[in-house]
PDB file of C-alpha atoms in Angstrom:
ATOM      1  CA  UNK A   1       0.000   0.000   0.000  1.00 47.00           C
ATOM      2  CA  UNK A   2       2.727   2.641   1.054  1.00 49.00           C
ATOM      3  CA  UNK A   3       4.173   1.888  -3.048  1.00 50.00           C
ATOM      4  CA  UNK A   4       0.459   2.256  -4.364  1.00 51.00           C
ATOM      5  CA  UNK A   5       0.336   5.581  -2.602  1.00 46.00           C
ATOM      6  CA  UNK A   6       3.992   6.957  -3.557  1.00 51.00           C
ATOM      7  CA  UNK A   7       2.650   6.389  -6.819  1.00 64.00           C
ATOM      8  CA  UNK A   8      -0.095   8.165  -6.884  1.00 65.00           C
ATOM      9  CA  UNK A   9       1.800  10.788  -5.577  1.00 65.00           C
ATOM     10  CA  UNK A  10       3.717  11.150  -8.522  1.00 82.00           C
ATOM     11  CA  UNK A  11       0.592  11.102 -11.072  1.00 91.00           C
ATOM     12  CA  UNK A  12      -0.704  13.946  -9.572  1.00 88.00           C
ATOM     13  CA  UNK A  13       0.345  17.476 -10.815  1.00 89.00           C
ATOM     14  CA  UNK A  14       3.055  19.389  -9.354  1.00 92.00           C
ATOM     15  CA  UNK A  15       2.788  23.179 -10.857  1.00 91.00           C
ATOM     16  CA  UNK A  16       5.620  24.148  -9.231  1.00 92.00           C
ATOM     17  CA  UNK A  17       8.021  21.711 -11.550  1.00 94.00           C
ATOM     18  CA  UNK A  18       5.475  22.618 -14.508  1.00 95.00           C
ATOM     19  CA  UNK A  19       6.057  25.273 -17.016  1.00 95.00           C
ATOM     20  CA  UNK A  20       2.118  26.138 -17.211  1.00 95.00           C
ATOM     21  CA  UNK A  21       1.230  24.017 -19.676  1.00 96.00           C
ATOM     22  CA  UNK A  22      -2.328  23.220 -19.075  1.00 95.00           C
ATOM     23  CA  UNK A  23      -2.960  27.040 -19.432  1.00 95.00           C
ATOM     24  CA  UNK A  24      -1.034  27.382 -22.386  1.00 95.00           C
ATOM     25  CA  UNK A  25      -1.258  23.490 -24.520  1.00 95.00           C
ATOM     26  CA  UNK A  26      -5.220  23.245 -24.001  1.00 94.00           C
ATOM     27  CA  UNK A  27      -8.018  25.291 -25.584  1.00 93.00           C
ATOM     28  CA  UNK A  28     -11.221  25.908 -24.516  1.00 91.00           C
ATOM     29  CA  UNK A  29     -14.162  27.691 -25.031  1.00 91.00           C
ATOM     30  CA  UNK A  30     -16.434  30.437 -23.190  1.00 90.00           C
ATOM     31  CA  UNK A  31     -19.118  28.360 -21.411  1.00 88.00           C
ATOM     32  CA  UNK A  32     -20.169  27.759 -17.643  1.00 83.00           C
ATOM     33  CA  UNK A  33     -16.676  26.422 -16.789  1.00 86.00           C
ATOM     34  CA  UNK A  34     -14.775  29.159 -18.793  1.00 91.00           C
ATOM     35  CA  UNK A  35     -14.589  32.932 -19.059  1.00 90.00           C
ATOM     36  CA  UNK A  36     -13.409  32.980 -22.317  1.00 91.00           C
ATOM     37  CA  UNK A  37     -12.382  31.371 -25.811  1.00 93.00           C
ATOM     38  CA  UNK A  38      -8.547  30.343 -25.293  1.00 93.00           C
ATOM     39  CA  UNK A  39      -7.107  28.587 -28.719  1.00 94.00           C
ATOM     40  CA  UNK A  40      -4.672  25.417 -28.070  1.00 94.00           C
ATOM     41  CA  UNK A  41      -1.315  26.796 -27.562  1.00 93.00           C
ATOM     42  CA  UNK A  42      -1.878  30.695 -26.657  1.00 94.00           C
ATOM     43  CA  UNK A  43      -1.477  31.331 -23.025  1.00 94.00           C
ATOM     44  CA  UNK A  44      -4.464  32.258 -20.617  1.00 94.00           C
ATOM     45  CA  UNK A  45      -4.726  35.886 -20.039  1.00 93.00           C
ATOM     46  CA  UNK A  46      -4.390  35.092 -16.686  1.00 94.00           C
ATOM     47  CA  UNK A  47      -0.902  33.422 -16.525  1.00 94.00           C
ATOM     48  CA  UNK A  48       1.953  35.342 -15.181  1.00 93.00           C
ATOM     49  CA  UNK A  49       5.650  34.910 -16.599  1.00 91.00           C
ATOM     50  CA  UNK A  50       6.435  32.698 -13.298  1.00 92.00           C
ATOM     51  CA  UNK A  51       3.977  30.429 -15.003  1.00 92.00           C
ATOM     52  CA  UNK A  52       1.636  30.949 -12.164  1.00 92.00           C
ATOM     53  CA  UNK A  53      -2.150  31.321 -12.786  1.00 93.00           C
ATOM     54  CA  UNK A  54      -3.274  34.919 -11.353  1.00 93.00           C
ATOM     55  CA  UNK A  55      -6.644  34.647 -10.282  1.00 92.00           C
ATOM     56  CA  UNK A  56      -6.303  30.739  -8.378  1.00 90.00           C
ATOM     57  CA  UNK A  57      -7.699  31.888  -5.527  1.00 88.00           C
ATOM     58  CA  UNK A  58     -10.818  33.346  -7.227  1.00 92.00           C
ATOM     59  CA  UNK A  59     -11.186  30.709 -10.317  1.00 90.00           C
ATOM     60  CA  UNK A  60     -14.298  29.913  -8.929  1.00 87.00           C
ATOM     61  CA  UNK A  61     -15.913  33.719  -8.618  1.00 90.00           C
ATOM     62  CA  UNK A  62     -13.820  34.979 -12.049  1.00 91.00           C
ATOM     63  CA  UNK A  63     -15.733  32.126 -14.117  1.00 92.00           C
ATOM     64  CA  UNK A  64     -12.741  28.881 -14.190  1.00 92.00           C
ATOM     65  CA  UNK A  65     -14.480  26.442 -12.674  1.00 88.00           C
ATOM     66  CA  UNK A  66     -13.026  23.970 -14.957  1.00 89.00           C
ATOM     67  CA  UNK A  67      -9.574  25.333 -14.136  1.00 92.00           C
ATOM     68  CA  UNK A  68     -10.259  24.077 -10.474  1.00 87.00           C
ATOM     69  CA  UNK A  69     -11.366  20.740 -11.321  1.00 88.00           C
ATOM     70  CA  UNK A  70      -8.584  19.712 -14.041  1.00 91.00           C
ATOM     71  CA  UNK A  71      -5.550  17.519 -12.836  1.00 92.00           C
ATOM     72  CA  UNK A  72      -2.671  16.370 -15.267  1.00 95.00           C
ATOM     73  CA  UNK A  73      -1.872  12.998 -13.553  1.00 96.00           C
ATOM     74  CA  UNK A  74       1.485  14.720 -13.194  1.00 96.00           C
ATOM     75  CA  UNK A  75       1.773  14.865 -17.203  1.00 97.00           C
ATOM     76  CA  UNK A  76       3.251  18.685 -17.068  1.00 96.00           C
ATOM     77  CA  UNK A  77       6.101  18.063 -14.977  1.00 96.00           C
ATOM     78  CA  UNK A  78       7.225  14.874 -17.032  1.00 97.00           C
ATOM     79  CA  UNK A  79       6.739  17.363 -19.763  1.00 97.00           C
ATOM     80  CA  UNK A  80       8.599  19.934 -18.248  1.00 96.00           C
ATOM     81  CA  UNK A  81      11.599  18.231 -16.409  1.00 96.00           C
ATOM     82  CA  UNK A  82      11.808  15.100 -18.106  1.00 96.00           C
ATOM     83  CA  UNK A  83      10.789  14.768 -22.124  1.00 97.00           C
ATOM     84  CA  UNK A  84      12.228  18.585 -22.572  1.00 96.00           C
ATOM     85  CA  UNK A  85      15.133  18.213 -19.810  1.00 95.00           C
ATOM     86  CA  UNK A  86      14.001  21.537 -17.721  1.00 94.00           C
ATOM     87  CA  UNK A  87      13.568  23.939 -20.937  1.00 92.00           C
ATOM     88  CA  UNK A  88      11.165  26.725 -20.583  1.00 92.00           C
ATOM     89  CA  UNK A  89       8.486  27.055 -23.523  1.00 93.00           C
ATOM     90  CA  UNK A  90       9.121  30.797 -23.162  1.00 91.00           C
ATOM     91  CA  UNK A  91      13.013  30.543 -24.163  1.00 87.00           C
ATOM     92  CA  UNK A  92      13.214  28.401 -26.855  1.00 81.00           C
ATOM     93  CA  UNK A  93      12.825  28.763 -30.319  1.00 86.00           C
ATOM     94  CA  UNK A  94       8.973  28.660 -31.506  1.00 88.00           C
ATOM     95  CA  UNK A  95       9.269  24.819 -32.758  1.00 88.00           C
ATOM     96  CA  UNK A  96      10.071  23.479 -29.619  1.00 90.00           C
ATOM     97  CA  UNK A  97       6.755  25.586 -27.875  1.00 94.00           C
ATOM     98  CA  UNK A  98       4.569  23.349 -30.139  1.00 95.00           C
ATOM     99  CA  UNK A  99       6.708  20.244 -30.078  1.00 96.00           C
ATOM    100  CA  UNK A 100       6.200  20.731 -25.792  1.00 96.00           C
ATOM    101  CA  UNK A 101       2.419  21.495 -25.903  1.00 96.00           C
ATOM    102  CA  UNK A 102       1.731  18.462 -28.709  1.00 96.00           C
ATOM    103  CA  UNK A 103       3.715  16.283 -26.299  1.00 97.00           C
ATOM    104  CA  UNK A 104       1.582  17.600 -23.321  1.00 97.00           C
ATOM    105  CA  UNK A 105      -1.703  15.927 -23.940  1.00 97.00           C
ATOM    106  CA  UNK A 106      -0.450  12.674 -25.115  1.00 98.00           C
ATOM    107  CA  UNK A 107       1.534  12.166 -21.873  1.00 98.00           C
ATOM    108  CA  UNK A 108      -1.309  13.309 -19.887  1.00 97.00           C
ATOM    109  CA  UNK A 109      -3.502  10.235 -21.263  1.00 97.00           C
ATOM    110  CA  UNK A 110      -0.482   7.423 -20.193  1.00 98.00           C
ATOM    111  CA  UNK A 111      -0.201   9.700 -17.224  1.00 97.00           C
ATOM    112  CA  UNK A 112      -3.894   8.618 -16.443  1.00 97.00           C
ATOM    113  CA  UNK A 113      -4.127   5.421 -17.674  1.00 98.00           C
ATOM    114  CA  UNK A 114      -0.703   5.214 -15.177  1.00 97.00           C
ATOM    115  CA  UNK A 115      -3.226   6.277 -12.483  1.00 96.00           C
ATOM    116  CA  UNK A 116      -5.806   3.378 -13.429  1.00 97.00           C
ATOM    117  CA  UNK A 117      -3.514   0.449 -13.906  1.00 97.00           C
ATOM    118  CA  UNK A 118      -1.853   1.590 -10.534  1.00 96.00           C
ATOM    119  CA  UNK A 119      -5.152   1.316  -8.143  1.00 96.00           C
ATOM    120  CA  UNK A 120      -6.033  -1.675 -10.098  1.00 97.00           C
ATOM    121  CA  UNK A 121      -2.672  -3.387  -8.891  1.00 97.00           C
ATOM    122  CA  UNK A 122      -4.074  -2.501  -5.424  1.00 95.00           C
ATOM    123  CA  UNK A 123      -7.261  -4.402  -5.684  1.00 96.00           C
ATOM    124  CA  UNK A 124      -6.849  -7.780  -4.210  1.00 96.00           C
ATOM    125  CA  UNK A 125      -9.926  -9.198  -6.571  1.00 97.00           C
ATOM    126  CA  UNK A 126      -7.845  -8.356  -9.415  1.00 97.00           C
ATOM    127  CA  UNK A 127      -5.005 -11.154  -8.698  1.00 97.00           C
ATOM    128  CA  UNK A 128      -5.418 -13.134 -11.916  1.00 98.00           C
ATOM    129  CA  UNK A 129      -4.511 -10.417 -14.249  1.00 98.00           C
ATOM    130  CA  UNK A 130      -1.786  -8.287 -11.674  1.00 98.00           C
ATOM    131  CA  UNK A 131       0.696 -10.320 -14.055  1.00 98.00           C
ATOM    132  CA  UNK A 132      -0.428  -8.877 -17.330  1.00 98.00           C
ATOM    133  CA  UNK A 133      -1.556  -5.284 -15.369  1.00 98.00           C
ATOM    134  CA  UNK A 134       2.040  -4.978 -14.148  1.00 98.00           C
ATOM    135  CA  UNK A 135       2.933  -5.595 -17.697  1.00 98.00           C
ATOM    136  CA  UNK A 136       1.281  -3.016 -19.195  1.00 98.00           C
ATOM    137  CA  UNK A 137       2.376  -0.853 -16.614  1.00 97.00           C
ATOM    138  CA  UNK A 138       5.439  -1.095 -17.606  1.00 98.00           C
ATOM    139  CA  UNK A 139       4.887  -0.935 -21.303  1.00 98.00           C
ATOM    140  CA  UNK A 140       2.784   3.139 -20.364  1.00 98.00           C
ATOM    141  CA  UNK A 141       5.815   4.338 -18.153  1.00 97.00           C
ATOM    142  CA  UNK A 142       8.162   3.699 -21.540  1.00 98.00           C
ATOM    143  CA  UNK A 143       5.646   5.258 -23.793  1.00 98.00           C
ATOM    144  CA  UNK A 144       5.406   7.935 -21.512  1.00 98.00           C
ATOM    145  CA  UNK A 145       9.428   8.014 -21.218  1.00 97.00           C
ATOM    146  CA  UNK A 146       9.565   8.671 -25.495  1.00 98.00           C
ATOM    147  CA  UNK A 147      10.920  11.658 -27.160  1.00 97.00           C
ATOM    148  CA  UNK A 148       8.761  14.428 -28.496  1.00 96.00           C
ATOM    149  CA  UNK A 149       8.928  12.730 -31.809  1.00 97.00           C
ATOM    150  CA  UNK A 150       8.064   9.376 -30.301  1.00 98.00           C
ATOM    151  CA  UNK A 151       5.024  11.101 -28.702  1.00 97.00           C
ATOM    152  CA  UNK A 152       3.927  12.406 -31.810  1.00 95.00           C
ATOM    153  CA  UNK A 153       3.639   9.479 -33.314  1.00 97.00           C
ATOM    154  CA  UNK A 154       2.181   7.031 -30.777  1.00 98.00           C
ATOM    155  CA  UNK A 155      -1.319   5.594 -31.448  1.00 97.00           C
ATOM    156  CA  UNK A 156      -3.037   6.425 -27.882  1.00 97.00           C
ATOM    157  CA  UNK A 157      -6.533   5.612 -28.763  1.00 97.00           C
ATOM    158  CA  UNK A 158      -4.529   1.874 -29.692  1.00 98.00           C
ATOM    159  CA  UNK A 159      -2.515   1.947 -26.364  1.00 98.00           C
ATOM    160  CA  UNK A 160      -5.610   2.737 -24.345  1.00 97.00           C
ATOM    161  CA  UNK A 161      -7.871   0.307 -26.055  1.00 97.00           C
ATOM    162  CA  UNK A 162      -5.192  -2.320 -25.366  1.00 97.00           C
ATOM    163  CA  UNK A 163      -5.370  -1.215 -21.342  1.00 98.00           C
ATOM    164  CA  UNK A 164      -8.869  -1.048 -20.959  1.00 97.00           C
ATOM    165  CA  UNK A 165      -9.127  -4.641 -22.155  1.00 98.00           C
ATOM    166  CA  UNK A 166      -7.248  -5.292 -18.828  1.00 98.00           C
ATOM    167  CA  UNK A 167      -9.040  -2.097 -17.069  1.00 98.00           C
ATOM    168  CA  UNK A 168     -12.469  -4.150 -18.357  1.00 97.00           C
ATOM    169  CA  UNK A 169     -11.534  -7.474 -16.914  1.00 98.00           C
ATOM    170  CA  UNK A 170     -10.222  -5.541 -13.354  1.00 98.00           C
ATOM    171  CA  UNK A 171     -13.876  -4.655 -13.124  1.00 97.00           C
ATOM    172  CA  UNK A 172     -15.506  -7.632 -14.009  1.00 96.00           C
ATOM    173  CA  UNK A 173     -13.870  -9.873 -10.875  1.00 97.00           C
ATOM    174  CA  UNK A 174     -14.051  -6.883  -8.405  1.00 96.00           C
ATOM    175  CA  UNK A 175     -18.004  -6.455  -9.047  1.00 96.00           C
ATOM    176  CA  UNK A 176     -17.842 -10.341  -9.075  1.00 95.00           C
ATOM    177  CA  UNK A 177     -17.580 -10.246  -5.445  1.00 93.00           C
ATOM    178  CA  UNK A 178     -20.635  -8.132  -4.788  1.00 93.00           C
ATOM    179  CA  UNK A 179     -23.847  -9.728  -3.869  1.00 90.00           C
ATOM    180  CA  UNK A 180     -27.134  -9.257  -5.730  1.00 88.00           C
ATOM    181  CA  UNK A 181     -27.641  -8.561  -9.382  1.00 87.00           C
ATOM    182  CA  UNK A 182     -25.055  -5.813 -10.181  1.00 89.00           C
ATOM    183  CA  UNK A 183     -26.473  -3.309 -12.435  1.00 91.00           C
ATOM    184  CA  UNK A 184     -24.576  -2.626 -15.946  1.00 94.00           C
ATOM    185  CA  UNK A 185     -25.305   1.583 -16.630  1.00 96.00           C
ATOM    186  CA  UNK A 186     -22.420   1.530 -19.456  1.00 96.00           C
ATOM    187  CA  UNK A 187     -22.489   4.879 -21.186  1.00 97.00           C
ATOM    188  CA  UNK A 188     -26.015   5.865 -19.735  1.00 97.00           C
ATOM    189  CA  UNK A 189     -27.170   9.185 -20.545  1.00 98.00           C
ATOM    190  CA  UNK A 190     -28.425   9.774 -16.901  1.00 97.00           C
ATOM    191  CA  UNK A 191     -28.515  13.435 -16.888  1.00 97.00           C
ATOM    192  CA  UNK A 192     -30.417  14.923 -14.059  1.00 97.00           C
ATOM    193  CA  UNK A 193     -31.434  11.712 -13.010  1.00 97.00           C
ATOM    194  CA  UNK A 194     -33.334  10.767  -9.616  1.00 98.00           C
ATOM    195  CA  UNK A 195     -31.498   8.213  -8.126  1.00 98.00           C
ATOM    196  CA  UNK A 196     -31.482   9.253  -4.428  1.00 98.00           C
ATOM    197  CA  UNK A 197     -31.099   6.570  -1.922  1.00 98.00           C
ATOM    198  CA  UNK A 198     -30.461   4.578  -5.344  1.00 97.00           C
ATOM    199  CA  UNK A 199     -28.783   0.907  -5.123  1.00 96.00           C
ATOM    200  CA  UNK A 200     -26.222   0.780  -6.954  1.00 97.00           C
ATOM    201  CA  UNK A 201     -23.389  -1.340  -5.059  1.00 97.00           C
ATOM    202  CA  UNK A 202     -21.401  -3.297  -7.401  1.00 97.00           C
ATOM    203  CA  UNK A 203     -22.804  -1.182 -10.692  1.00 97.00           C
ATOM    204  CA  UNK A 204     -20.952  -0.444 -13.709  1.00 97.00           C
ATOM    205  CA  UNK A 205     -21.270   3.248 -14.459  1.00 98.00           C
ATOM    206  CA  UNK A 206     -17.818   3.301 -16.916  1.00 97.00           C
ATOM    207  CA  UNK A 207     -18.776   6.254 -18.648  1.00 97.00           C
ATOM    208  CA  UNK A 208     -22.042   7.034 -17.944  1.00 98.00           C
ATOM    209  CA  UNK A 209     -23.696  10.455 -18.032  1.00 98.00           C
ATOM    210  CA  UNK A 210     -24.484  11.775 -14.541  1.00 98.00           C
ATOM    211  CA  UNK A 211     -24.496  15.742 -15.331  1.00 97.00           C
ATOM    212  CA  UNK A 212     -26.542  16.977 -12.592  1.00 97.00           C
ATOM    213  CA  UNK A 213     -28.332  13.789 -11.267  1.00 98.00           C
ATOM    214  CA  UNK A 214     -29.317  13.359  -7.752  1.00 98.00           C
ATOM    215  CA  UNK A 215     -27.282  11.123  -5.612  1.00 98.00           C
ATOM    216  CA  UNK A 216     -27.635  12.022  -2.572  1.00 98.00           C
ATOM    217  CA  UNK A 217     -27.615   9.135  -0.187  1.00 98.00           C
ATOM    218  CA  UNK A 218     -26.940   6.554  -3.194  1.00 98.00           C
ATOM    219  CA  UNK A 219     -24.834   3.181  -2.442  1.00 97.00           C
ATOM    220  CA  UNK A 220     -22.227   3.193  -4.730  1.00 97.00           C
ATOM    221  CA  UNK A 221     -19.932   0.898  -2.952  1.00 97.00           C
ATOM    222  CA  UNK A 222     -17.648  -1.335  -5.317  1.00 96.00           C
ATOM    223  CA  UNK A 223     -19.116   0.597  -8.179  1.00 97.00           C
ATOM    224  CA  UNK A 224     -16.992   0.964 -11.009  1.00 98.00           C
ATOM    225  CA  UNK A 225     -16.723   4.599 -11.896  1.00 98.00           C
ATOM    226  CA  UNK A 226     -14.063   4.600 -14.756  1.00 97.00           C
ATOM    227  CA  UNK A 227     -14.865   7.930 -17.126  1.00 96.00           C
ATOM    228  CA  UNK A 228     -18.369   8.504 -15.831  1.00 97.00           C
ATOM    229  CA  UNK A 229     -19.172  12.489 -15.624  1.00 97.00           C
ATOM    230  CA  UNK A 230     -20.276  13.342 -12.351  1.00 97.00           C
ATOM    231  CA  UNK A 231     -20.239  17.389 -13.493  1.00 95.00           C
ATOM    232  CA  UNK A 232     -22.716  18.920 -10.904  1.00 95.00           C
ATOM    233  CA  UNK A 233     -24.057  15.420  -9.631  1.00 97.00           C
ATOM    234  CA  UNK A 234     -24.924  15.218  -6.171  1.00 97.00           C
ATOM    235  CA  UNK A 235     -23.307  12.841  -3.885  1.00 98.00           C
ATOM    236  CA  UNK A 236     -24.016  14.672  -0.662  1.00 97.00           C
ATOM    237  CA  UNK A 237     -24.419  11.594   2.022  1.00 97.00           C
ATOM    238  CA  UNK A 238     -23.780   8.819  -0.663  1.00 98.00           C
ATOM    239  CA  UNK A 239     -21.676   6.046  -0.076  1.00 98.00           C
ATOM    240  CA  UNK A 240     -18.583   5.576  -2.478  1.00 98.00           C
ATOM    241  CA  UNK A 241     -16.860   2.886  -0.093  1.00 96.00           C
ATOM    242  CA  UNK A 242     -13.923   0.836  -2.299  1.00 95.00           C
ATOM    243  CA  UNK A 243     -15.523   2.399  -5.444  1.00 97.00           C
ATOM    244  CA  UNK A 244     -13.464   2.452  -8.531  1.00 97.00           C
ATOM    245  CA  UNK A 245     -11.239   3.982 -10.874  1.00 97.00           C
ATOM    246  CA  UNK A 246     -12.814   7.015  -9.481  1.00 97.00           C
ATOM    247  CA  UNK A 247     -10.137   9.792 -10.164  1.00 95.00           C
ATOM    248  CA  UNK A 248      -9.814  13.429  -8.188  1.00 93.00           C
ATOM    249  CA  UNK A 249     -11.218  15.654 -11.002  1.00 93.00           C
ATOM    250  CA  UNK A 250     -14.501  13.532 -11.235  1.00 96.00           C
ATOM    251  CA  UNK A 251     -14.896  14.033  -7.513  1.00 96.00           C
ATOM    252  CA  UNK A 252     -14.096  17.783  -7.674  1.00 94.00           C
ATOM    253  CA  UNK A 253     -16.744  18.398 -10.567  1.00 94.00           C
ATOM    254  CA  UNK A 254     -18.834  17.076  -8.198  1.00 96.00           C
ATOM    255  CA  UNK A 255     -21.009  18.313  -5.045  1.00 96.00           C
ATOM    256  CA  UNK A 256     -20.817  16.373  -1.429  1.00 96.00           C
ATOM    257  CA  UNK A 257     -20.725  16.801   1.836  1.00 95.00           C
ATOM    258  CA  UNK A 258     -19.435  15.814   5.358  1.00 94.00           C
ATOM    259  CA  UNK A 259     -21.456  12.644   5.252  1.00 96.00           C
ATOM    260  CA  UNK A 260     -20.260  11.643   1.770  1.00 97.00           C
ATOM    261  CA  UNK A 261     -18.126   8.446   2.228  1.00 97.00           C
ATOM    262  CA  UNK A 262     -15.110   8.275  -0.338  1.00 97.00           C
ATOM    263  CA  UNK A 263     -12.971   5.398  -1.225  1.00 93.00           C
ATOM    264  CA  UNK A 264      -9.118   6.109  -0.090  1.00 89.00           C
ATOM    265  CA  UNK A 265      -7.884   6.627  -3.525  1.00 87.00           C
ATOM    266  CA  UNK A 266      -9.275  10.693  -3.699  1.00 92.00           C
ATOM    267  CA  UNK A 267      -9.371  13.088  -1.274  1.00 92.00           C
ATOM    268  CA  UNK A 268     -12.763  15.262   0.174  1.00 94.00           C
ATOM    269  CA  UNK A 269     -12.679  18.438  -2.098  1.00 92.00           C
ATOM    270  CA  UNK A 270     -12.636  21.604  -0.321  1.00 87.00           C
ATOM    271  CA  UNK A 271     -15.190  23.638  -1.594  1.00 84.00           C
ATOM    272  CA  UNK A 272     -17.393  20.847  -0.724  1.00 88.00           C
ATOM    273  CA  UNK A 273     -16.834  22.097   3.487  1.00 75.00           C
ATOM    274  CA  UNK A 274     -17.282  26.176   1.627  1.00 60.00           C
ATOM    275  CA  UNK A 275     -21.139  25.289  -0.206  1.00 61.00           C
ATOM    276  CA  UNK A 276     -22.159  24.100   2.595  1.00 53.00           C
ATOM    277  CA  UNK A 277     -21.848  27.469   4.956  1.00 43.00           C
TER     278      UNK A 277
END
């Protein structure tokens, strides 16, 4: 466990060894969870030349909600440090900007994938395939480890089809050891859905639509919560005991509260203890 959690340590971003790329590599557009149109590769107004973002402490208020709720698995340090050995996008001729902020999103999909395989290795049910998880373990790290070239050219809709095979399989024997008919939501479009005090121990919800629904008080114990969007959804007093492949942004898009139970991969989200004053 101490290994699993050192890991996870190092898939989570460090901005401090980052040159700002998320605010710089990404676009996005004007909508509820940001202020403005920003094009891929042209710097948010609002970061400073210490690649610091301006506003963090107001995100929220100034309209960058989906700033606050973003995580690179620890993608823009590798970036940073490792693939471009410490060279500032700022510096260096123009070709080497792009080359960085191409590289950027790429590693930030092994980076997560890293994060998946890792808390699978942790799950006991999932002893049959730890051999062939460990494996492809391995294989992400190297991928992740390639030059900006390298990067370019990877397949990573291949790679990740390849993992979620395993990912898939992880799920299957963990939900295995639930009781009861274990329901399979798959890529459900439950948008604003009423499922308080819902049963769904053991349920598959990989990639499911739950903009908005209503949680609160739900069993999701052992549920498998691999890509589903939990934007907005309620979760105040639910139970998310040894669920999933849940990551940190998921939980941050969300709303809980003190009596929301989380598995011990994520951490309670602070403006969850600030909405409810």
């Amino acid at each position: 466990m101490p290994e699993q959690i050192s890991e996870r340590g190092r898939l989570s971003g460090d901005c401090a060894r980052c040159f700002g790329l998320c605010c710089v590599a990404l676009p996005f557009a004007a909508s509820a969870d940001f202020a403005v149109d920003k094009p891929a590769g042209k710097p948010c107004r609002n970061l400073g030349g210490d690649h610091r973002c301006g506003i963090h402490a107001e995100l929220r208020q100034k309209g960058f909600s989906g700033c606050t709720v973003y995580d690179c698995f620890g993608a823009g340090q590798k970036v940073s440090q490792v693939t471009f050995g410490g060279r500032d996008w700022r510096s260096g001729p123009a070709a080497d900007a792009r080359r960085m902020f191409d590289a950027f999103p790429v590693v930030r999909q092994l980076h997560e994938l890293l994060w998946y395989l890792t808390e699978a290795l942790g799950l006991a049910a999932a002893r049959p395939v730890h051999a062939d998880l460990r494996a492809a373990l391995r294989k992400t790290e190297q991928l992740s480890l390639g030059t900006p070239g390298e990067l370019a050219a990877l397949d990573v809709a291949a790679h990740r089809q390849e993992v979620n095979v395993l990912l898939l399989r992880t799920s299957e024997l963990v939900r295995a050891g639930v009781r009861g008919k274990k329901k399979d939501r798959r890529g459900a479009d439950l948008v604003g859905a009423r499922l308080r005090g819902a049963d769904l121990r053991g349920a598959s919800l990989r990639g499911a639509c739950l903009i908005a629904a209503d949680l609160t008080g739900a069993d999701l114990r052992d549920a498998d919560l691999i890509g589903a969007d939990l934007r907005d959804a309620g979760l105040g007093d639910a139970d998310l005991t040894g669920a999933f492949f849940l990551t940190q942004p998921q939980l941050d898009a969300a709303r809980g509260n003190a009596g929301t139970r989380l598995p011990a991969s994520v951490t309670r989200p602070v403006h969850w203890a600030a909405a409810a004053l």
